[in-house]
Tab-separated table of C-alpha atoms in Angstrom:
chain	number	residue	atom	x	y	z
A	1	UNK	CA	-2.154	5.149	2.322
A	2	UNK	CA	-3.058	8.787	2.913
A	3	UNK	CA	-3.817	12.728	1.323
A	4	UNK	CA	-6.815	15.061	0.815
A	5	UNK	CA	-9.408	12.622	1.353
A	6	UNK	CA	-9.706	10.962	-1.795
A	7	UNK	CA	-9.371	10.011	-0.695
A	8	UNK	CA	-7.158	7.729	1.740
A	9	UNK	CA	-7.921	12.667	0.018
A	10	UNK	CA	-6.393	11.727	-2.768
A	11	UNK	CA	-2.915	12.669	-2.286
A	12	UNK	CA	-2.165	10.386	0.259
A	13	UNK	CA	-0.937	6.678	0.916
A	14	UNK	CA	-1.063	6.040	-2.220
A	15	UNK	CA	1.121	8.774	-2.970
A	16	UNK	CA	3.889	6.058	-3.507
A	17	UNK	CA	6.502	8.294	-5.688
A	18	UNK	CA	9.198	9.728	-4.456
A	19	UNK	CA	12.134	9.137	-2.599
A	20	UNK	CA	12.640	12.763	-0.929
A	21	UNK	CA	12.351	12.579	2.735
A	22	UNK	CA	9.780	14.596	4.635
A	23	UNK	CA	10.368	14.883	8.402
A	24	UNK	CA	7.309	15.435	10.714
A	25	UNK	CA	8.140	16.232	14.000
A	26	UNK	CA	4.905	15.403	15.937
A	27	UNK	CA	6.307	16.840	19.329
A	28	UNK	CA	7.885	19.782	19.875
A	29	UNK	CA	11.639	19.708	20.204
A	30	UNK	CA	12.300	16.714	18.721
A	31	UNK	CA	15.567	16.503	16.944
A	32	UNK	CA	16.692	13.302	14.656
A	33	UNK	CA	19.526	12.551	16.944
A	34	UNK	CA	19.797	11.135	19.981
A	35	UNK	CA	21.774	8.171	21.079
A	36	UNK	CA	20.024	5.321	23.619
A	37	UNK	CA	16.602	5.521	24.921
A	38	UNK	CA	17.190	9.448	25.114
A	39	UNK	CA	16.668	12.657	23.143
A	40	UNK	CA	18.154	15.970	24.380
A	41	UNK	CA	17.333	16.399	28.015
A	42	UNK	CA	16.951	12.959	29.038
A	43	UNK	CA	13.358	12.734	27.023
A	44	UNK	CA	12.313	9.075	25.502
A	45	UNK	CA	12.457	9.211	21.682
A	46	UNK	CA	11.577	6.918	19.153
A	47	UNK	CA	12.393	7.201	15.019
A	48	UNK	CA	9.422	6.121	12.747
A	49	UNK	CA	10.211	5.717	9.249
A	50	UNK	CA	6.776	5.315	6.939
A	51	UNK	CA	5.976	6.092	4.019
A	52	UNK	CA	3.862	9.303	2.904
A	53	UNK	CA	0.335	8.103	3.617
A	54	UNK	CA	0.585	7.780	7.114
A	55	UNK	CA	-1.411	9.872	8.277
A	56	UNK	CA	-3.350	8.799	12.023
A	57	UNK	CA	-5.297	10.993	14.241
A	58	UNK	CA	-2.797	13.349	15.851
A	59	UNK	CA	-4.596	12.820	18.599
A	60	UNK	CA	-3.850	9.119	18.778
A	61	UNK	CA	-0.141	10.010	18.477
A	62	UNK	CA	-0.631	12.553	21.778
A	63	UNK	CA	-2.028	9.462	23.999
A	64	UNK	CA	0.364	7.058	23.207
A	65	UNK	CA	2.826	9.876	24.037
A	66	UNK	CA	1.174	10.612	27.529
A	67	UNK	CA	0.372	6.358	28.260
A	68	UNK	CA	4.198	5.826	27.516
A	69	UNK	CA	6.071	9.142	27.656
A	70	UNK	CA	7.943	8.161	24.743
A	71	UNK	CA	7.977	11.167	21.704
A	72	UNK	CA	6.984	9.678	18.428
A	73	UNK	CA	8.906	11.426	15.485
A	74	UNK	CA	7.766	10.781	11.928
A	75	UNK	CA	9.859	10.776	9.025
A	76	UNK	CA	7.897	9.507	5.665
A	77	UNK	CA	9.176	9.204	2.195
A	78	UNK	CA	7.373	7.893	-1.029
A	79	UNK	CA	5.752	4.797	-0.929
A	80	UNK	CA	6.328	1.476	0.231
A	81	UNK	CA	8.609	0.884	-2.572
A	82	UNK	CA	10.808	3.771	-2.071
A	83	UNK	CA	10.521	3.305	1.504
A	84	UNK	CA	11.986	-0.133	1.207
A	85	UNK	CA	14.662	0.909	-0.726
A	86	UNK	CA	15.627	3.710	1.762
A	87	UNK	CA	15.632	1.310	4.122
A	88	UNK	CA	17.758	-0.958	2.518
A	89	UNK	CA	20.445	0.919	1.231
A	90	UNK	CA	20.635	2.491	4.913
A	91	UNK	CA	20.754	-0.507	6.872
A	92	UNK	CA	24.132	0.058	8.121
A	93	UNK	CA	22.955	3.373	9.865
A	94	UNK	CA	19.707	2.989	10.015
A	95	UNK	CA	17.091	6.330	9.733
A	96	UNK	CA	15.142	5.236	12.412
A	97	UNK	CA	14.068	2.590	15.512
A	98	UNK	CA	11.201	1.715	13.546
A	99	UNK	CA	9.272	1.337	10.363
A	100	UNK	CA	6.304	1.283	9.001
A	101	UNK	CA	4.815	0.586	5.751
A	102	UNK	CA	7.106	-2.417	3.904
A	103	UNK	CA	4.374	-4.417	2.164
A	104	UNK	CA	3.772	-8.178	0.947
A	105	UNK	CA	5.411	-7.136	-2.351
A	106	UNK	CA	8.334	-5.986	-1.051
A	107	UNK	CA	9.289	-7.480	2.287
A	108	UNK	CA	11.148	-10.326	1.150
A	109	UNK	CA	14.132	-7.896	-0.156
A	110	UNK	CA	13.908	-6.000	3.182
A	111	UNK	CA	14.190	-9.495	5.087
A	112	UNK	CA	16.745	-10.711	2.706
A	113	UNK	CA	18.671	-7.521	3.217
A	114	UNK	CA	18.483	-8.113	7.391
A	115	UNK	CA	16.469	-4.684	8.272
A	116	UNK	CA	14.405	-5.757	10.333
A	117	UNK	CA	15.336	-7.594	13.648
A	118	UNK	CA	12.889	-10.007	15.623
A	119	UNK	CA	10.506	-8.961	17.951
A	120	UNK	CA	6.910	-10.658	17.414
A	121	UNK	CA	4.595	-8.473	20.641
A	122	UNK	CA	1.667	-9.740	22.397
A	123	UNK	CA	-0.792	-8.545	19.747
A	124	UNK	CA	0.103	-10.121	17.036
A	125	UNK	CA	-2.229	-13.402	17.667
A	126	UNK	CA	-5.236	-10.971	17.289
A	127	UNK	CA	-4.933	-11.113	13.982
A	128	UNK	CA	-1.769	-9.942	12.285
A	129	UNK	CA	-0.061	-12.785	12.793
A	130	UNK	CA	-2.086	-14.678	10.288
A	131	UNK	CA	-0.423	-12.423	7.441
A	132	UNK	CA	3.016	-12.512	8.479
A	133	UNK	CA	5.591	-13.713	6.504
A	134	UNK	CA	6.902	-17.148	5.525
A	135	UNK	CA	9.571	-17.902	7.776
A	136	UNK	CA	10.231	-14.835	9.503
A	137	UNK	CA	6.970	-14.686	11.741
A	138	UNK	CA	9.220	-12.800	14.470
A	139	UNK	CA	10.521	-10.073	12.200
A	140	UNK	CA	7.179	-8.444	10.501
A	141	UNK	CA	3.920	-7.362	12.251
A	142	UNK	CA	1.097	-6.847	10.057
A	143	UNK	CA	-0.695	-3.668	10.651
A	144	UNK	CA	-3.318	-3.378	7.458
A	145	UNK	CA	-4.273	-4.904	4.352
A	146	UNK	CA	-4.985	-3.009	1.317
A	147	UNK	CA	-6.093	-5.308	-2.037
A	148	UNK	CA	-5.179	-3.618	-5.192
A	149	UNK	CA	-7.573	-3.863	-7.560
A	150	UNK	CA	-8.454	-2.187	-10.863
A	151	UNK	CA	-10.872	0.505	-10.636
A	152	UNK	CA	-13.243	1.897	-12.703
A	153	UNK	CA	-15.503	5.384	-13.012
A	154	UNK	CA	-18.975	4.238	-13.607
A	155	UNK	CA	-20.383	7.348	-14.656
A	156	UNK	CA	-18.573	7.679	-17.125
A	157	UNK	CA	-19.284	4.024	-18.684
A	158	UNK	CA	-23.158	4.745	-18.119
A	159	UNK	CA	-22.437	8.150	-19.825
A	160	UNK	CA	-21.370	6.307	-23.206
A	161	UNK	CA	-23.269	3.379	-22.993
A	162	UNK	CA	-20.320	1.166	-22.845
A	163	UNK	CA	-20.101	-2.201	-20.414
A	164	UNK	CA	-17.704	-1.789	-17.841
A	165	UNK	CA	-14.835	-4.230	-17.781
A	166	UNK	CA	-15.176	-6.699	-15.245
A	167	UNK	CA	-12.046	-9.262	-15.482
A	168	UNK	CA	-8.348	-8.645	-16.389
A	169	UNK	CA	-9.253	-9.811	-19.978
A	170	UNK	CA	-11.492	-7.519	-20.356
A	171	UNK	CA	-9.134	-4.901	-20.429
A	172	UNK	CA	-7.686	-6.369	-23.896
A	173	UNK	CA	-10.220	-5.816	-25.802
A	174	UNK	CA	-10.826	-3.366	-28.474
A	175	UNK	CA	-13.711	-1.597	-26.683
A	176	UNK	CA	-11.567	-0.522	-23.818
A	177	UNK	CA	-8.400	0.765	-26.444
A	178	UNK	CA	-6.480	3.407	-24.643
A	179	UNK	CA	-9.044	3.161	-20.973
A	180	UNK	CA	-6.705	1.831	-18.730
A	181	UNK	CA	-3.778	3.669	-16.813
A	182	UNK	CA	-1.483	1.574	-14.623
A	183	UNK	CA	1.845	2.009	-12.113
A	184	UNK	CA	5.283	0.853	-13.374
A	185	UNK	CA	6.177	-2.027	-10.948
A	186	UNK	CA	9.477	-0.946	-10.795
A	187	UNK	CA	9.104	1.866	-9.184
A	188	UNK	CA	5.563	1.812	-7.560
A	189	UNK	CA	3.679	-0.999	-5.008
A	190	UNK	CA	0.692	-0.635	-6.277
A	191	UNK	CA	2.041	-0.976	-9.669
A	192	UNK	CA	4.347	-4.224	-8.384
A	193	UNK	CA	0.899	-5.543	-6.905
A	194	UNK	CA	-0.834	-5.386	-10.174
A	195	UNK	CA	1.682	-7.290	-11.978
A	196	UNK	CA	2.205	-10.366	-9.406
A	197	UNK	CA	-1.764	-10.416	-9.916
A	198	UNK	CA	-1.244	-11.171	-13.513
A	199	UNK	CA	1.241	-13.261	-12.855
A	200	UNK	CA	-0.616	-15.189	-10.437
A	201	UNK	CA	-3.703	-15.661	-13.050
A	202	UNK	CA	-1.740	-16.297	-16.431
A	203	UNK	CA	1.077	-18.115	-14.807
A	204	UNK	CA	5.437	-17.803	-15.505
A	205	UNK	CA	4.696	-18.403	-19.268
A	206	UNK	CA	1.811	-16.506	-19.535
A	207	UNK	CA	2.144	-12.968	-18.110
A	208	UNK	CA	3.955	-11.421	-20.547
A	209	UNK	CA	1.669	-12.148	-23.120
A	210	UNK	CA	-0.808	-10.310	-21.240
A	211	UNK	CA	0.971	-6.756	-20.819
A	212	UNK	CA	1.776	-7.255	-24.629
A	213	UNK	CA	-2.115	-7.214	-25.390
A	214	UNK	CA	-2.516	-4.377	-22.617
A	215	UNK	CA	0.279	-2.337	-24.516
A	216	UNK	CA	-1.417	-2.987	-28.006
A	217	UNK	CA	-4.723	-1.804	-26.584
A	218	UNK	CA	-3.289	1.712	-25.722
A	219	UNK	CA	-1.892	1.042	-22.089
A	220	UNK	CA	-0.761	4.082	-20.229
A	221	UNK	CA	1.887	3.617	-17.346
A	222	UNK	CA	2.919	6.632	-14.986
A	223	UNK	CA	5.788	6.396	-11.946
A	224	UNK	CA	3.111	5.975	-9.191
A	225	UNK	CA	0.260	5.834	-7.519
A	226	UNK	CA	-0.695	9.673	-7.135
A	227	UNK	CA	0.141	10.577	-10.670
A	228	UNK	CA	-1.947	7.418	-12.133
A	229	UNK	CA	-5.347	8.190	-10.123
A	230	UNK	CA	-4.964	12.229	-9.485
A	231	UNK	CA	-3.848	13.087	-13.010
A	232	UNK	CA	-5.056	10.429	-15.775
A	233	UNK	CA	-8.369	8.621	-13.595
A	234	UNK	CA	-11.567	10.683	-14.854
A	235	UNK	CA	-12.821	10.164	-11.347
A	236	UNK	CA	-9.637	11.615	-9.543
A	237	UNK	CA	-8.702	15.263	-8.711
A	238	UNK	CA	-7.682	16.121	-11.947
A	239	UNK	CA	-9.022	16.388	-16.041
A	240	UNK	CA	-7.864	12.655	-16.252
A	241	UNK	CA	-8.762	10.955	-19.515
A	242	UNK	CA	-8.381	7.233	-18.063
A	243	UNK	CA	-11.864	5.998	-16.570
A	244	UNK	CA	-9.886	2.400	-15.420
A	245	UNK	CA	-7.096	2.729	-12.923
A	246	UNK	CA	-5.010	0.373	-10.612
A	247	UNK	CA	-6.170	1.389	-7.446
A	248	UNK	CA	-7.412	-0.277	-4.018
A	249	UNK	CA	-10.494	-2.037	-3.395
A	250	UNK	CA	-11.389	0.576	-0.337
A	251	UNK	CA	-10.925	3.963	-3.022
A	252	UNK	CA	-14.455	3.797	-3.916
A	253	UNK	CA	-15.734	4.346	-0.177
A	254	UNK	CA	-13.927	7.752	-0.911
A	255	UNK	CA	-15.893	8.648	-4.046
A	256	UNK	CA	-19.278	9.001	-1.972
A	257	UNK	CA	-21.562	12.397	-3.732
A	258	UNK	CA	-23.923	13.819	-2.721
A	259	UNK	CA	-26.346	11.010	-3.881
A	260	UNK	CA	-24.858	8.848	-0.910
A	261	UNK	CA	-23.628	6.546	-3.909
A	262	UNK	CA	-20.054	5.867	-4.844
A	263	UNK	CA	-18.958	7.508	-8.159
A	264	UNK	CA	-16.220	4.387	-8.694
A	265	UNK	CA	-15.996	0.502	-8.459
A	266	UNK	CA	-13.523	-1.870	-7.706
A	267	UNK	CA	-13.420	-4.672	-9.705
A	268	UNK	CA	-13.466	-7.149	-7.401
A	269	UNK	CA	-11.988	-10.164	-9.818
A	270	UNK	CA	-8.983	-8.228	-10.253
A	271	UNK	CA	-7.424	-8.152	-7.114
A	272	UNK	CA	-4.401	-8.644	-5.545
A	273	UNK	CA	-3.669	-9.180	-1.488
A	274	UNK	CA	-1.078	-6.503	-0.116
A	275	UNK	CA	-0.438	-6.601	3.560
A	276	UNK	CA	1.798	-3.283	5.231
A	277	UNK	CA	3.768	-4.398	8.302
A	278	UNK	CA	5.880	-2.928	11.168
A	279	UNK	CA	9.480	-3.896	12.396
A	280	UNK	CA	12.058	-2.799	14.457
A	281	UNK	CA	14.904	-1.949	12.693
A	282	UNK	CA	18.529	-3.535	12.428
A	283	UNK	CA	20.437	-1.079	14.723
A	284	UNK	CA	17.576	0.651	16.428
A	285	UNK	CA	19.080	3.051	19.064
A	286	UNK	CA	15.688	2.657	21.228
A	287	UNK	CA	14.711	-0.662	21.116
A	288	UNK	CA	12.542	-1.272	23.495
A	289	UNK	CA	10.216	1.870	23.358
A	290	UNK	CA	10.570	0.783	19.315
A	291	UNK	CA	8.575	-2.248	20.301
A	292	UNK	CA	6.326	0.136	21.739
A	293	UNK	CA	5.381	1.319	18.903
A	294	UNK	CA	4.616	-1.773	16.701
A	295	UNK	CA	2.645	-2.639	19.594
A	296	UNK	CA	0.528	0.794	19.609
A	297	UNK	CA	0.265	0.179	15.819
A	298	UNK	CA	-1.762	-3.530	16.038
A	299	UNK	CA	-3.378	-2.167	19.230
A	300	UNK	CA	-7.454	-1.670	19.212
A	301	UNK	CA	-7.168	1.994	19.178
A	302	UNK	CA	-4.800	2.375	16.366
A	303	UNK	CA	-6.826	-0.971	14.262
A	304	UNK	CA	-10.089	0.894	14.831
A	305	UNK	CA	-8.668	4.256	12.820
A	306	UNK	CA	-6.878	2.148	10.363
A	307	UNK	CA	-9.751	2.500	7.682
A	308	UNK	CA	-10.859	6.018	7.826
A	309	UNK	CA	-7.856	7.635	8.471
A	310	UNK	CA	-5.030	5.363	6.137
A	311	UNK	CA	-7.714	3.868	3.751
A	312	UNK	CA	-6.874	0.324	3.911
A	313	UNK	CA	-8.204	-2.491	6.431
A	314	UNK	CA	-7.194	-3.244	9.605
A	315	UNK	CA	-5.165	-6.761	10.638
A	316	UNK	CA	-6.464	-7.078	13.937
A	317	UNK	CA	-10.032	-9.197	13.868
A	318	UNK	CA	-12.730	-7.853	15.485
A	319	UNK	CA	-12.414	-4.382	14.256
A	320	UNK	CA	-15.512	-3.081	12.245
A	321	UNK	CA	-15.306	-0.884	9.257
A	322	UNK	CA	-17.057	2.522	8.683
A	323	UNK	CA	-20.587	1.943	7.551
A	324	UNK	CA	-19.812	3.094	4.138
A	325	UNK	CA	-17.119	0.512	3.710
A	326	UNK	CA	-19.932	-1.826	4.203
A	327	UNK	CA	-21.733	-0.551	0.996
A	328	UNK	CA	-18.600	0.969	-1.428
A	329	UNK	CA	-16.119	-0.931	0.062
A	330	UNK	CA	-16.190	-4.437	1.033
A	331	UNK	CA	-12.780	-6.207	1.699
A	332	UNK	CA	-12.334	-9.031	-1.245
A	333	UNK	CA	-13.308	-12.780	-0.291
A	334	UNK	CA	-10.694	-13.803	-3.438
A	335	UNK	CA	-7.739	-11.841	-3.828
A	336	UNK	CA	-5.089	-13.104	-6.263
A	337	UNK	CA	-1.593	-13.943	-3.493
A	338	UNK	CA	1.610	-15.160	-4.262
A	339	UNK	CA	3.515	-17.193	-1.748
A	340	UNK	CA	6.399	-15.059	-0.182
A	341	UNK	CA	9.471	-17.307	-1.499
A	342	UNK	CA	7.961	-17.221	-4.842
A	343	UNK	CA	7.684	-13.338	-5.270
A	344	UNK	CA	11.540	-13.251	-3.423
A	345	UNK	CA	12.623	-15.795	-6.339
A	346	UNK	CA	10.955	-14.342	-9.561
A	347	UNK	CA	10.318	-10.696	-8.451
A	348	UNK	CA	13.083	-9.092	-10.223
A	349	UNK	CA	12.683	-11.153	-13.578
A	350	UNK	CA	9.118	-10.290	-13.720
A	351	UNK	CA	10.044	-6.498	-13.652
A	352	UNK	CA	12.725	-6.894	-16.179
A	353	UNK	CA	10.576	-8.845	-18.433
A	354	UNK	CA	7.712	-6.136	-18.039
A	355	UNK	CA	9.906	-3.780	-18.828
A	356	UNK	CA	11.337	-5.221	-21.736
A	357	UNK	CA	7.259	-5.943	-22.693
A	358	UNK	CA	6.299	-2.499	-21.908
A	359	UNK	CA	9.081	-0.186	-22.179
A	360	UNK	CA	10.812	-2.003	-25.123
């Protein structure tokens, strides 16, 4: 979840396009080979494969360097869709020892698909553990949770004297034609996120119906994340024309003016629960320094710059949120969830039949 500073600015976590790979080397040297424990030289190296919103403290990244001596190298591409499907159709020779960034709405195709292999560390009871997945507690370490929600920009609903929408069905009616501006779920997790939420209010036979009426009312669907809030949202970087958006319920803490007030809202009745894990991958060269890693990531250092840095909240309890969270941001009590073996069942169907809804 990360970019200017949106926010998480804008062009980050969310940026979930893509599917060309961006290498960061975050120590100097590093190469992307290396067999064993070892780089060139002898020097510990470990592979982390993430999507394009994560973006820590380099700082962070330097101490776990110097507490371990192990050399983190970074290699992020698109979003946690894209990611998932890189990691996927590489399994056999995998990019990396580790990854980062697989979400609720996707891990059951990266588990079916045997990416991951088990390692459950000594943090996960502090919290994480309570979001892992259904039967495969020892594969997936969750790091953050980031609700999607819809979003809307309030100035410009007090502008025109228009009600802002507050539920999904809302968004059908004819005061909010040609408003909204949502992620294809085929090709975007925020986007996949939004539809299991409708699926999880208006049920197998219901759904459908739904995105119909959305469509009819002047729907506008774009390939990701980025694209949705930085080009069409009135309240993102751009000259959008959208004042709704599928978003995240922690955007608006990134919308702050002047004022000290937040320019956007979450709609808090829309939401849907998406958890990000960590795993060490199928065929990991560095194993154990891998587990190092998902270890750092649940660890009270990393948890603690999980919300200002990656926008999203942190797994690990205990952990207190910037103070503006408290007022623009506060996490859901009621977010729409799926169970895991039900998303792994219909996920696929539910795209097709959106498409076939949506698309035509």
């Amino acid at each position: 979840m990360r970019r200017s500073v949106l926010g998480r600015t804008v062009l980050g976590r969310w940026a979930r396009v893509g599917g060309l790979v961006a290498t960061v080397a975050l120590a100097a040297g590093c190469s992307l080979v290396g067999g064993g424990d070892s780089g060139q030289g002898g020097e510990r190296k470990v592979v982390l494969v993430t999507h394009n919103s994560f973006n820590p403290p380099k700082e962070l990244l330097e101490d776990f360097q110097k507490r371990t001596g192990v050399k983190l190298e970074v290699r992020a591409s698109g979003d946690g869709g894209a990611l998932t499907n890189q990691l996927v159709l590489t399994k056999a020779n995998p990019l990396g020892d580790v990854a980062f960034g697989v979400d609720s709405t996707f891990a059951s195709r990266a588990l079916e698909e045997g990416v991951f292999q088990p390692y459950r560390g000594p943090e996960a009871d502090k919290g994480p553990q309570r979001y892992a997945p259904q039967g495969n507690q020892d594969r997936l370490t969750a790091v953050d949770v980031g609700d999607v929600c819809l979003n809307v920009d309030t100035g410009w609903f007090q502008q025109r004297g228009v009600a802002e929408p507050r539920t999904l069905d809302d968004l059908t009616q004819p005061q909010y034609k040609d408003l909204l501006v949502a992620e294809d779920p085929a090709t975007s997790s925020p986007g996949l996120a939004f539809l299991l939420a409708t699926v999880a209010k208006y049920g197998e036979n219901g759904y459908a119906d739904y995105w119909k009426r959305l469509r009819d009312n002047g729907l506008k669907v774009t390939s990701g994340w980025e694209e949705a809030y930085n080009q069409d949202f009135t309240a993102g970087s751009g000259k959008g024309q959208r004042p709704v958006v599928v978003s995240y319920a922690s955007s608006p803490a990134f919308t702050i003016g002047d004022d000290g007030k937040p320019r956007t809202k979450a709609l808090l009745d829309t939401c849907y629960r998406q958890v990000e894990y960590a795993g060490v991958l199928a065929g990991a060269k560095n194993v154990d320094d891998a587990r190092k890693v998902v270890d750092f990531l649940v660890s009270p250092e990393f948890q603690a710059k999980v919300a200002e840095s990656m926008y999203v909240y942190p797994a690990r309890e205990g952990v207190a949120l910037p103070a503006s969270w408290q007022q623009a941001a506060p996490l859901p009590e009621r977010s729409a969830e799926l169970p895991a073996d039900e998303v792994r069942a219909g996920r696929e169907r539910w795209v097709e039949q959106w498409r076939k809804t949506v698309r035509g």
